[in-house]
């Protein structure tokens, strides 16, 4: 029996090639049970005419499906659904009943309900998306990343793709970090002092789990990266938020009995302040006096296009008390989820064991792809391209902000991809953000960055990594109009 030609259609939202769309369309029909074993498919000529695509495209798609045993070719008769094609399971759905579990009692520890940053799922459809941390697809080197991914899929790298590393990491990626990434920050480390993580946030979680207990105290910046505060809350340690000033975290304000200090000295989150060298030394001295450890989150140091970045705090550490957190997700793309920890061997040993018990290791193929992208020079080229683009956008942002009388609360001295802003004191930026969304403008309210109940409500963040440069001036004008209303 031949399948009706009307059952074949291409999705308008599919992101792949025409050939992959045809393959997915037919495979989905088989897996969903719409196409049964032995049923005949339309000829390549008829299906090509029906879909309005090249016949060779359909032929190549059929050939791939034959190779994977979804279809079979029968001489001059045509193509049929293979007898060996996957058969969808047949089952009777269970009747929907009412649950009897009291989840308010059953849940032993709650992880939801904290202060987090959020954005609409369709944020890219907004005309003026001043949000932080998203990649502009025009700036990313898709072609070379794809080539590196294909190379990592080759026979030569088969073990990197398929082997269970257990508690180890890709040696090529470790070597690049050791010989290239860390020396740029003034850091020297051996391979046993480096651990690959699923992004910087995973690195912070591993660190908190290893170092903190219910009896220990963690000092952290206020305002800070909201996910860090949630991580510390989950660790059940004593939490000591320390309000930052125009130079970052003030060492003298760190309370006695502190065991761990979490800081972003190169580019404070979210104020963008860079900690001066003399304060960095004072912070190291304070940590030594307290016998505390310092966790340095060195996010976004690559985006130092206004001035050369200061050496990492870790590079000034003579006692081995600084644990360094790095990430490739900010400089490549956020969905990569690839970061690393650098610290003394006893700490890395425990973090490695914890990682192995929770997720084994980051996927080998992703690690090897990143290693190729980094080692072949594509990463450096991308950083230069992104730095130039962000510099131009920052100049446009600063000019528009000045022209419309908006107030910048934190002035980053080296670069980055955002402005920390202050609205008039009576303004609640959550309400401001809601009103701006109606005008196709996205901003990030600042309340989630602060700790405690009585926190400022008039701060907000404007990112410029995702907004087209030509729309910056109009977007800032719309923000200014609503702020002034």
Tab-separated table of C-alpha atoms in Angstrom, residues 5-480:
chain	number	residue	atom	x	y	z
A	5	UNK	CA	1.568	12.104	-0.710
A	6	UNK	CA	-0.427	14.581	1.436
A	7	UNK	CA	1.045	13.072	4.625
A	8	UNK	CA	4.454	14.512	3.751
A	9	UNK	CA	5.267	18.127	4.578
A	10	UNK	CA	8.256	20.141	5.770
A	11	UNK	CA	8.272	22.113	9.016
A	12	UNK	CA	8.764	25.854	8.683
A	13	UNK	CA	10.628	25.942	12.013
A	14	UNK	CA	13.215	23.253	11.265
A	15	UNK	CA	16.800	24.530	11.529
A	16	UNK	CA	18.617	21.819	9.558
A	17	UNK	CA	19.255	21.181	5.863
A	18	UNK	CA	16.487	20.127	3.489
A	19	UNK	CA	17.924	16.626	3.399
A	20	UNK	CA	17.864	16.345	7.193
A	21	UNK	CA	14.287	17.680	7.227
A	22	UNK	CA	13.157	14.962	4.818
A	23	UNK	CA	14.955	12.299	6.867
A	24	UNK	CA	13.445	13.551	10.123
A	25	UNK	CA	9.970	13.799	8.604
A	26	UNK	CA	10.011	10.161	7.475
A	27	UNK	CA	11.731	8.821	10.593
A	28	UNK	CA	9.201	10.625	12.783
A	29	UNK	CA	6.350	9.144	10.760
A	30	UNK	CA	7.739	5.652	11.354
A	31	UNK	CA	8.490	6.184	15.052
A	32	UNK	CA	5.033	7.653	15.671
A	33	UNK	CA	3.307	4.723	13.971
A	34	UNK	CA	1.857	6.720	11.066
A	35	UNK	CA	4.005	4.792	8.573
A	36	UNK	CA	3.840	1.020	9.015
A	37	UNK	CA	6.249	-1.731	7.975
A	38	UNK	CA	5.963	-2.634	4.291
A	39	UNK	CA	4.192	0.560	3.243
A	40	UNK	CA	5.486	2.115	0.056
A	41	UNK	CA	6.864	5.649	-0.002
A	42	UNK	CA	6.267	8.072	-2.863
A	43	UNK	CA	8.874	8.015	-5.598
A	44	UNK	CA	11.736	10.464	-5.254
A	45	UNK	CA	10.400	12.408	-8.236
A	46	UNK	CA	6.838	12.723	-6.860
A	47	UNK	CA	7.952	13.637	-3.331
A	48	UNK	CA	10.405	16.233	-4.664
A	49	UNK	CA	7.674	17.837	-6.788
A	50	UNK	CA	5.242	17.772	-3.850
A	51	UNK	CA	7.724	19.405	-1.459
A	52	UNK	CA	9.127	21.801	-4.055
A	53	UNK	CA	12.729	20.672	-3.570
A	54	UNK	CA	15.432	18.969	-5.604
A	55	UNK	CA	15.014	15.290	-6.460
A	56	UNK	CA	18.636	14.594	-5.482
A	57	UNK	CA	17.843	15.917	-1.987
A	58	UNK	CA	15.047	13.373	-1.583
A	59	UNK	CA	17.223	10.609	-3.050
A	60	UNK	CA	20.033	11.326	-0.581
A	61	UNK	CA	17.541	11.352	2.302
A	62	UNK	CA	16.106	7.985	1.202
A	63	UNK	CA	19.622	6.564	0.876
A	64	UNK	CA	20.501	7.590	4.437
A	65	UNK	CA	17.276	6.047	5.746
A	66	UNK	CA	18.068	2.807	3.911
A	67	UNK	CA	21.535	2.784	5.503
A	68	UNK	CA	19.983	3.136	8.975
A	69	UNK	CA	17.382	0.422	8.187
A	70	UNK	CA	14.342	2.653	8.339
A	71	UNK	CA	13.657	2.033	4.647
A	72	UNK	CA	14.424	-0.724	2.157
A	73	UNK	CA	14.843	-0.409	-1.619
A	74	UNK	CA	13.146	-3.078	-3.770
A	75	UNK	CA	14.667	-3.145	-7.226
A	76	UNK	CA	12.609	-1.035	-9.610
A	77	UNK	CA	9.582	-1.107	-7.326
A	78	UNK	CA	10.697	1.780	-5.102
A	79	UNK	CA	11.254	2.435	-1.412
A	80	UNK	CA	9.321	0.806	1.439
A	81	UNK	CA	9.288	1.074	5.219
A	82	UNK	CA	11.722	-1.622	6.344
A	83	UNK	CA	10.528	-4.713	8.192
A	84	UNK	CA	13.313	-3.941	10.677
A	85	UNK	CA	12.235	-0.349	11.270
A	86	UNK	CA	11.546	0.593	14.907
A	87	UNK	CA	8.000	-0.241	15.945
A	88	UNK	CA	6.345	2.202	18.357
A	89	UNK	CA	5.113	0.618	21.599
A	90	UNK	CA	1.407	-0.097	21.990
A	91	UNK	CA	-0.029	0.459	25.454
A	92	UNK	CA	-3.182	1.533	27.176
A	93	UNK	CA	-2.744	4.793	29.064
A	94	UNK	CA	-3.331	4.508	32.789
A	95	UNK	CA	-6.404	6.326	34.111
A	96	UNK	CA	-5.582	9.645	35.717
A	97	UNK	CA	-5.952	9.323	39.473
A	98	UNK	CA	-5.537	11.684	42.373
A	99	UNK	CA	-2.171	11.584	44.129
A	100	UNK	CA	-2.176	10.699	47.805
A	101	UNK	CA	1.368	11.847	48.601
A	102	UNK	CA	1.668	14.924	50.814
A	103	UNK	CA	4.590	16.551	49.047
A	104	UNK	CA	4.807	19.365	51.593
A	105	UNK	CA	5.978	16.688	54.069
A	106	UNK	CA	7.759	14.352	51.637
A	107	UNK	CA	10.200	16.951	50.299
A	108	UNK	CA	13.123	17.083	52.695
A	109	UNK	CA	14.978	20.068	51.203
A	110	UNK	CA	13.578	22.757	48.926
A	111	UNK	CA	15.530	24.240	46.030
A	112	UNK	CA	12.805	26.328	44.361
A	113	UNK	CA	11.456	29.709	45.313
A	114	UNK	CA	14.716	31.624	45.546
A	115	UNK	CA	15.586	34.955	43.933
A	116	UNK	CA	16.682	34.118	40.390
A	117	UNK	CA	17.130	35.926	37.110
A	118	UNK	CA	14.612	35.110	34.427
A	119	UNK	CA	13.741	36.259	30.949
A	120	UNK	CA	10.886	35.492	28.560
A	121	UNK	CA	11.403	32.321	26.538
A	122	UNK	CA	10.794	34.370	23.407
A	123	UNK	CA	13.285	37.081	24.425
A	124	UNK	CA	14.845	37.066	20.941
A	125	UNK	CA	11.512	38.266	19.506
A	126	UNK	CA	11.725	41.502	21.491
A	127	UNK	CA	13.037	44.404	19.458
A	128	UNK	CA	15.200	45.856	22.260
A	129	UNK	CA	16.599	42.968	24.360
A	130	UNK	CA	18.960	44.587	26.892
A	131	UNK	CA	19.617	41.270	28.609
A	132	UNK	CA	22.897	39.847	29.790
A	133	UNK	CA	24.743	36.657	28.887
A	134	UNK	CA	23.145	35.743	25.567
A	135	UNK	CA	25.174	35.201	22.417
A	136	UNK	CA	24.736	37.248	19.279
A	137	UNK	CA	24.672	34.572	16.548
A	138	UNK	CA	26.271	37.063	14.165
A	139	UNK	CA	29.429	37.087	16.294
A	140	UNK	CA	29.864	33.359	16.817
A	141	UNK	CA	32.142	31.348	14.517
A	142	UNK	CA	29.633	28.646	13.565
A	143	UNK	CA	31.652	27.287	10.646
A	144	UNK	CA	34.843	26.566	12.560
A	145	UNK	CA	32.987	25.263	15.624
A	146	UNK	CA	31.115	22.845	13.380
A	147	UNK	CA	34.374	21.787	11.735
A	148	UNK	CA	35.965	21.145	15.131
A	149	UNK	CA	32.921	19.141	16.215
A	150	UNK	CA	33.170	17.002	13.075
A	151	UNK	CA	36.873	16.490	13.676
A	152	UNK	CA	36.124	15.378	17.233
A	153	UNK	CA	33.679	12.821	15.796
A	154	UNK	CA	36.385	11.262	13.624
A	155	UNK	CA	37.928	7.844	14.074
A	156	UNK	CA	41.101	9.336	15.521
A	157	UNK	CA	39.126	10.775	18.431
A	158	UNK	CA	36.829	7.805	18.940
A	159	UNK	CA	37.954	7.219	22.529
A	160	UNK	CA	37.470	10.893	23.438
A	161	UNK	CA	33.890	10.560	22.221
A	162	UNK	CA	32.984	7.187	23.708
A	163	UNK	CA	35.292	6.512	26.667
A	164	UNK	CA	34.069	6.876	30.237
A	165	UNK	CA	36.695	9.193	31.718
A	166	UNK	CA	35.197	8.561	35.197
A	167	UNK	CA	37.076	11.229	37.175
A	168	UNK	CA	39.502	12.390	34.473
A	169	UNK	CA	39.281	15.075	31.773
A	170	UNK	CA	40.317	15.456	28.159
A	171	UNK	CA	44.118	15.831	28.268
A	172	UNK	CA	44.150	18.151	25.239
A	173	UNK	CA	41.735	20.572	26.897
A	174	UNK	CA	43.640	20.458	30.180
A	175	UNK	CA	46.880	21.155	28.336
A	176	UNK	CA	45.415	24.205	26.577
A	177	UNK	CA	44.116	25.641	29.852
A	178	UNK	CA	47.455	24.941	31.509
A	179	UNK	CA	49.622	26.419	28.748
A	180	UNK	CA	47.404	29.200	27.370
A	181	UNK	CA	44.386	30.241	29.452
A	182	UNK	CA	46.039	30.342	32.879
A	183	UNK	CA	49.310	32.063	31.876
A	184	UNK	CA	47.207	34.932	30.483
A	185	UNK	CA	45.934	35.438	34.014
A	186	UNK	CA	49.388	35.046	35.560
A	187	UNK	CA	48.568	31.607	36.959
A	188	UNK	CA	50.773	28.512	36.896
A	189	UNK	CA	49.241	25.103	37.628
A	190	UNK	CA	49.917	21.454	36.928
A	191	UNK	CA	47.334	19.086	35.496
A	192	UNK	CA	46.372	17.719	38.938
A	193	UNK	CA	45.352	21.233	39.989
A	194	UNK	CA	42.788	21.696	37.181
A	195	UNK	CA	39.260	20.242	36.971
A	196	UNK	CA	36.797	20.675	34.086
A	197	UNK	CA	33.258	21.562	35.187
A	198	UNK	CA	29.838	22.026	33.629
A	199	UNK	CA	30.256	25.804	33.573
A	200	UNK	CA	31.206	28.281	36.299
A	201	UNK	CA	28.006	27.692	38.276
A	202	UNK	CA	28.806	23.979	38.589
A	203	UNK	CA	32.320	24.952	39.684
A	204	UNK	CA	30.888	27.170	42.429
A	205	UNK	CA	28.538	24.390	43.558
A	206	UNK	CA	31.349	21.834	43.751
A	207	UNK	CA	33.445	24.306	45.728
A	208	UNK	CA	30.671	25.062	48.207
A	209	UNK	CA	29.933	21.372	48.717
A	210	UNK	CA	33.571	20.553	49.408
A	211	UNK	CA	34.420	23.511	51.644
A	212	UNK	CA	31.280	24.427	53.559
A	213	UNK	CA	29.330	22.795	56.371
A	214	UNK	CA	26.566	23.955	58.702
A	215	UNK	CA	29.238	25.165	61.118
A	216	UNK	CA	31.222	27.227	58.613
A	217	UNK	CA	30.673	30.786	57.380
A	218	UNK	CA	30.815	32.070	53.813
A	219	UNK	CA	31.255	35.767	53.092
A	220	UNK	CA	30.072	36.964	49.687
A	221	UNK	CA	29.491	40.193	47.818
A	222	UNK	CA	26.228	42.098	48.059
A	223	UNK	CA	24.936	42.543	45.420
A	224	UNK	CA	26.123	39.319	43.827
A	225	UNK	CA	25.377	36.658	41.237
A	226	UNK	CA	21.987	35.344	42.470
A	227	UNK	CA	22.788	31.688	41.737
A	228	UNK	CA	25.780	31.877	44.092
A	229	UNK	CA	23.514	32.950	46.940
A	230	UNK	CA	21.238	29.984	46.201
A	231	UNK	CA	24.227	27.625	46.170
A	232	UNK	CA	25.343	28.914	49.572
A	233	UNK	CA	21.794	28.602	50.923
A	234	UNK	CA	21.673	24.963	49.822
A	235	UNK	CA	24.979	24.262	51.573
A	236	UNK	CA	23.301	25.330	54.866
A	237	UNK	CA	26.374	27.288	55.918
A	238	UNK	CA	26.273	30.584	57.811
A	239	UNK	CA	25.980	33.359	55.218
A	240	UNK	CA	27.572	36.793	55.561
A	241	UNK	CA	26.710	39.217	52.751
A	242	UNK	CA	29.167	42.125	52.511
A	243	UNK	CA	28.009	45.277	50.708
A	244	UNK	CA	30.448	46.253	47.955
A	245	UNK	CA	31.620	49.798	47.301
A	246	UNK	CA	33.161	51.528	44.283
A	247	UNK	CA	36.284	49.343	44.622
A	248	UNK	CA	34.486	46.046	45.055
A	249	UNK	CA	34.525	43.857	48.175
A	250	UNK	CA	35.928	45.777	51.202
A	251	UNK	CA	38.253	43.409	53.124
A	252	UNK	CA	37.755	45.129	56.493
A	253	UNK	CA	34.017	44.427	56.334
A	254	UNK	CA	34.507	40.652	56.148
A	255	UNK	CA	33.393	39.344	59.548
A	256	UNK	CA	35.581	37.318	61.912
A	257	UNK	CA	35.198	33.523	61.847
A	258	UNK	CA	34.731	33.590	58.048
A	259	UNK	CA	35.915	30.367	56.422
A	260	UNK	CA	35.372	31.096	52.713
A	261	UNK	CA	35.201	34.355	50.753
A	262	UNK	CA	33.456	34.420	47.365
A	263	UNK	CA	34.425	37.345	45.155
A	264	UNK	CA	34.533	38.635	41.564
A	265	UNK	CA	37.520	41.016	41.736
A	266	UNK	CA	38.215	41.478	38.029
A	267	UNK	CA	34.631	42.346	37.086
A	268	UNK	CA	32.268	42.544	40.036
A	269	UNK	CA	28.854	41.035	39.369
A	270	UNK	CA	26.672	42.978	38.750
A	271	UNK	CA	28.239	46.426	39.341
A	272	UNK	CA	31.128	45.755	36.847
A	273	UNK	CA	33.663	47.367	39.250
A	274	UNK	CA	37.299	46.224	38.960
A	275	UNK	CA	39.067	45.762	42.297
A	276	UNK	CA	42.313	47.818	42.460
A	277	UNK	CA	45.585	46.001	43.061
A	278	UNK	CA	46.091	47.424	46.540
A	279	UNK	CA	42.682	46.189	47.652
A	280	UNK	CA	43.414	42.752	46.170
A	281	UNK	CA	46.511	42.553	48.336
A	282	UNK	CA	44.475	43.716	51.337
A	283	UNK	CA	41.934	40.978	50.621
A	284	UNK	CA	44.686	38.352	50.538
A	285	UNK	CA	46.056	39.700	53.816
A	286	UNK	CA	42.605	39.616	55.421
A	287	UNK	CA	42.066	36.038	54.274
A	288	UNK	CA	45.448	35.057	55.727
A	289	UNK	CA	44.582	36.671	59.064
A	290	UNK	CA	41.273	34.776	59.139
A	291	UNK	CA	42.829	31.576	57.766
A	292	UNK	CA	40.026	31.726	55.172
A	293	UNK	CA	39.937	30.527	51.589
A	294	UNK	CA	39.069	32.813	48.660
A	295	UNK	CA	36.983	31.652	45.705
A	296	UNK	CA	37.704	33.911	42.733
A	297	UNK	CA	35.096	33.892	39.949
A	298	UNK	CA	37.001	35.384	37.009
A	299	UNK	CA	34.085	35.586	34.582
A	300	UNK	CA	34.297	37.785	31.484
A	301	UNK	CA	37.985	38.733	31.828
A	302	UNK	CA	38.366	38.137	28.052
A	303	UNK	CA	36.088	41.106	27.370
A	304	UNK	CA	38.673	43.647	28.598
A	305	UNK	CA	38.573	45.951	25.578
A	306	UNK	CA	38.798	49.276	27.460
A	307	UNK	CA	42.028	48.447	29.293
A	308	UNK	CA	44.277	45.416	29.812
A	309	UNK	CA	42.870	43.091	32.501
A	310	UNK	CA	44.499	43.103	35.921
A	311	UNK	CA	46.301	39.906	36.933
A	312	UNK	CA	44.027	37.379	38.567
A	313	UNK	CA	43.888	37.328	42.359
A	314	UNK	CA	45.122	33.740	42.103
A	315	UNK	CA	48.349	34.993	40.503
A	316	UNK	CA	49.111	36.999	43.668
A	317	UNK	CA	48.422	34.082	46.000
A	318	UNK	CA	51.544	32.840	47.801
A	319	UNK	CA	49.677	30.623	50.297
A	320	UNK	CA	47.563	28.430	47.998
A	321	UNK	CA	44.367	29.776	49.580
A	322	UNK	CA	42.759	31.099	46.339
A	323	UNK	CA	40.540	28.783	44.297
A	324	UNK	CA	40.077	30.043	40.751
A	325	UNK	CA	36.883	29.616	38.709
A	326	UNK	CA	37.034	30.087	34.929
A	327	UNK	CA	34.513	29.567	32.156
A	328	UNK	CA	34.312	29.310	28.382
A	329	UNK	CA	30.521	29.702	28.367
A	330	UNK	CA	30.585	33.499	28.520
A	331	UNK	CA	33.125	33.921	25.716
A	332	UNK	CA	31.777	31.182	23.406
A	333	UNK	CA	28.069	30.576	24.067
A	334	UNK	CA	26.070	30.035	27.299
A	335	UNK	CA	24.708	26.648	26.225
A	336	UNK	CA	28.246	25.221	26.100
A	337	UNK	CA	28.336	24.785	29.900
A	338	UNK	CA	32.095	24.310	30.098
A	339	UNK	CA	34.242	25.800	32.857
A	340	UNK	CA	37.126	24.850	35.106
A	341	UNK	CA	38.458	24.983	38.647
A	342	UNK	CA	42.077	25.647	39.599
A	343	UNK	CA	43.262	25.019	43.133
A	344	UNK	CA	45.612	23.111	45.366
A	345	UNK	CA	45.747	19.366	44.761
A	346	UNK	CA	43.971	18.309	48.002
A	347	UNK	CA	40.974	20.499	47.110
A	348	UNK	CA	40.858	19.427	43.457
A	349	UNK	CA	41.063	15.780	44.533
A	350	UNK	CA	37.882	16.134	46.604
A	351	UNK	CA	36.091	18.215	43.963
A	352	UNK	CA	37.011	15.601	41.349
A	353	UNK	CA	35.616	12.788	43.504
A	354	UNK	CA	32.382	14.715	44.107
A	355	UNK	CA	31.983	15.440	40.412
A	356	UNK	CA	32.533	11.774	39.565
A	357	UNK	CA	29.811	10.711	42.010
A	358	UNK	CA	27.275	13.204	40.628
A	359	UNK	CA	27.839	13.438	36.865
A	360	UNK	CA	31.053	11.497	36.159
A	361	UNK	CA	32.544	14.103	33.796
A	362	UNK	CA	31.483	16.655	31.155
A	363	UNK	CA	30.852	14.941	27.784
A	364	UNK	CA	34.079	13.867	26.090
A	365	UNK	CA	32.965	15.059	22.654
A	366	UNK	CA	32.270	18.569	23.963
A	367	UNK	CA	35.634	18.692	25.699
A	368	UNK	CA	37.515	17.550	22.584
A	369	UNK	CA	35.578	19.950	20.315
A	370	UNK	CA	36.443	22.844	22.630
A	371	UNK	CA	40.082	21.702	22.743
A	372	UNK	CA	40.310	21.840	18.937
A	373	UNK	CA	38.516	25.200	18.744
A	374	UNK	CA	40.856	26.672	21.330
A	375	UNK	CA	44.123	25.181	20.115
A	376	UNK	CA	43.554	26.032	16.428
A	377	UNK	CA	43.307	29.757	17.161
A	378	UNK	CA	39.572	30.074	16.484
A	379	UNK	CA	38.917	31.079	20.098
A	380	UNK	CA	41.395	33.960	20.046
A	381	UNK	CA	39.961	35.192	16.751
A	382	UNK	CA	36.454	35.084	18.203
A	383	UNK	CA	37.525	36.977	21.321
A	384	UNK	CA	39.027	39.742	19.182
A	385	UNK	CA	35.900	39.907	17.028
A	386	UNK	CA	33.574	39.986	20.054
A	387	UNK	CA	35.724	42.565	21.821
A	388	UNK	CA	35.592	44.936	18.864
A	389	UNK	CA	31.828	44.492	18.475
A	390	UNK	CA	31.100	44.937	22.190
A	391	UNK	CA	33.350	47.991	22.340
A	392	UNK	CA	31.354	49.643	19.554
A	393	UNK	CA	28.071	48.762	21.268
A	394	UNK	CA	29.325	50.081	24.589
A	395	UNK	CA	30.193	53.417	22.996
A	396	UNK	CA	26.699	53.585	21.493
A	397	UNK	CA	25.154	52.649	24.843
A	398	UNK	CA	27.169	55.255	26.749
A	399	UNK	CA	26.289	57.971	24.258
A	400	UNK	CA	22.578	57.128	24.386
A	401	UNK	CA	22.568	56.882	28.187
A	402	UNK	CA	24.242	60.296	28.484
A	403	UNK	CA	21.918	61.853	25.898
A	404	UNK	CA	18.784	60.693	27.716
A	405	UNK	CA	19.918	61.434	31.251
A	406	UNK	CA	19.931	57.892	32.640
A	407	UNK	CA	22.214	57.159	35.608
A	408	UNK	CA	25.003	54.566	35.527
A	409	UNK	CA	25.555	53.168	39.034
A	410	UNK	CA	28.673	51.096	38.405
A	411	UNK	CA	31.417	52.063	35.978
A	412	UNK	CA	33.443	49.132	34.712
A	413	UNK	CA	37.010	50.103	33.985
A	414	UNK	CA	37.962	47.314	31.587
A	415	UNK	CA	34.937	46.424	29.463
A	416	UNK	CA	32.401	43.633	29.789
A	417	UNK	CA	28.949	43.440	28.254
A	418	UNK	CA	26.586	45.280	30.616
A	419	UNK	CA	25.854	48.488	32.526
A	420	UNK	CA	24.688	48.546	36.138
A	421	UNK	CA	22.053	51.275	36.318
A	422	UNK	CA	20.228	53.274	39.012
A	423	UNK	CA	16.693	54.563	38.514
A	424	UNK	CA	15.154	57.312	40.705
A	425	UNK	CA	14.873	56.144	44.309
A	426	UNK	CA	11.070	55.764	44.211
A	427	UNK	CA	11.223	53.415	41.183
A	428	UNK	CA	10.583	49.681	41.508
A	429	UNK	CA	12.442	48.264	38.518
A	430	UNK	CA	10.330	45.109	38.516
A	431	UNK	CA	7.339	47.241	37.624
A	432	UNK	CA	9.523	49.226	35.243
A	433	UNK	CA	10.526	46.009	33.461
A	434	UNK	CA	6.880	44.964	33.118
A	435	UNK	CA	5.916	48.282	31.551
A	436	UNK	CA	8.895	48.182	29.187
A	437	UNK	CA	8.017	44.700	27.951
A	438	UNK	CA	4.806	46.162	26.566
A	439	UNK	CA	7.056	48.428	24.481
A	440	UNK	CA	9.206	45.469	23.268
A	441	UNK	CA	12.070	46.395	25.630
A	442	UNK	CA	13.745	43.925	28.015
A	443	UNK	CA	15.805	44.966	31.046
A	444	UNK	CA	16.916	43.023	34.131
A	445	UNK	CA	15.545	44.301	37.459
A	446	UNK	CA	18.238	44.468	40.127
A	447	UNK	CA	16.387	43.146	43.186
A	448	UNK	CA	17.533	39.537	42.635
A	449	UNK	CA	21.185	40.528	43.055
A	450	UNK	CA	20.735	41.808	46.624
A	451	UNK	CA	20.525	39.839	49.864
A	452	UNK	CA	18.027	40.319	52.687
A	453	UNK	CA	14.526	41.701	52.883
A	454	UNK	CA	15.042	45.478	52.929
A	455	UNK	CA	16.981	45.778	49.677
A	456	UNK	CA	17.137	48.534	47.054
A	457	UNK	CA	14.487	48.246	44.344
A	458	UNK	CA	15.687	50.942	41.968
A	459	UNK	CA	18.690	49.201	40.333
A	460	UNK	CA	18.670	47.394	37.009
A	461	UNK	CA	21.113	45.903	34.525
A	462	UNK	CA	21.364	46.601	30.806
A	463	UNK	CA	23.223	44.029	28.728
A	464	UNK	CA	24.328	44.796	25.189
A	465	UNK	CA	25.651	41.481	23.851
A	466	UNK	CA	22.352	40.546	22.205
A	467	UNK	CA	20.862	43.776	20.899
A	468	UNK	CA	21.633	44.876	17.326
A	469	UNK	CA	23.735	48.059	17.413
A	470	UNK	CA	21.293	49.982	15.222
A	471	UNK	CA	18.538	49.576	17.845
A	472	UNK	CA	20.505	50.692	20.904
A	473	UNK	CA	19.711	54.396	20.728
A	474	UNK	CA	15.969	53.925	20.246
A	475	UNK	CA	15.854	51.270	22.973
A	476	UNK	CA	17.558	53.554	25.497
A	477	UNK	CA	15.186	56.357	24.519
A	478	UNK	CA	12.194	54.128	25.292
A	479	UNK	CA	13.658	53.223	28.700
A	480	UNK	CA	14.239	56.887	29.495
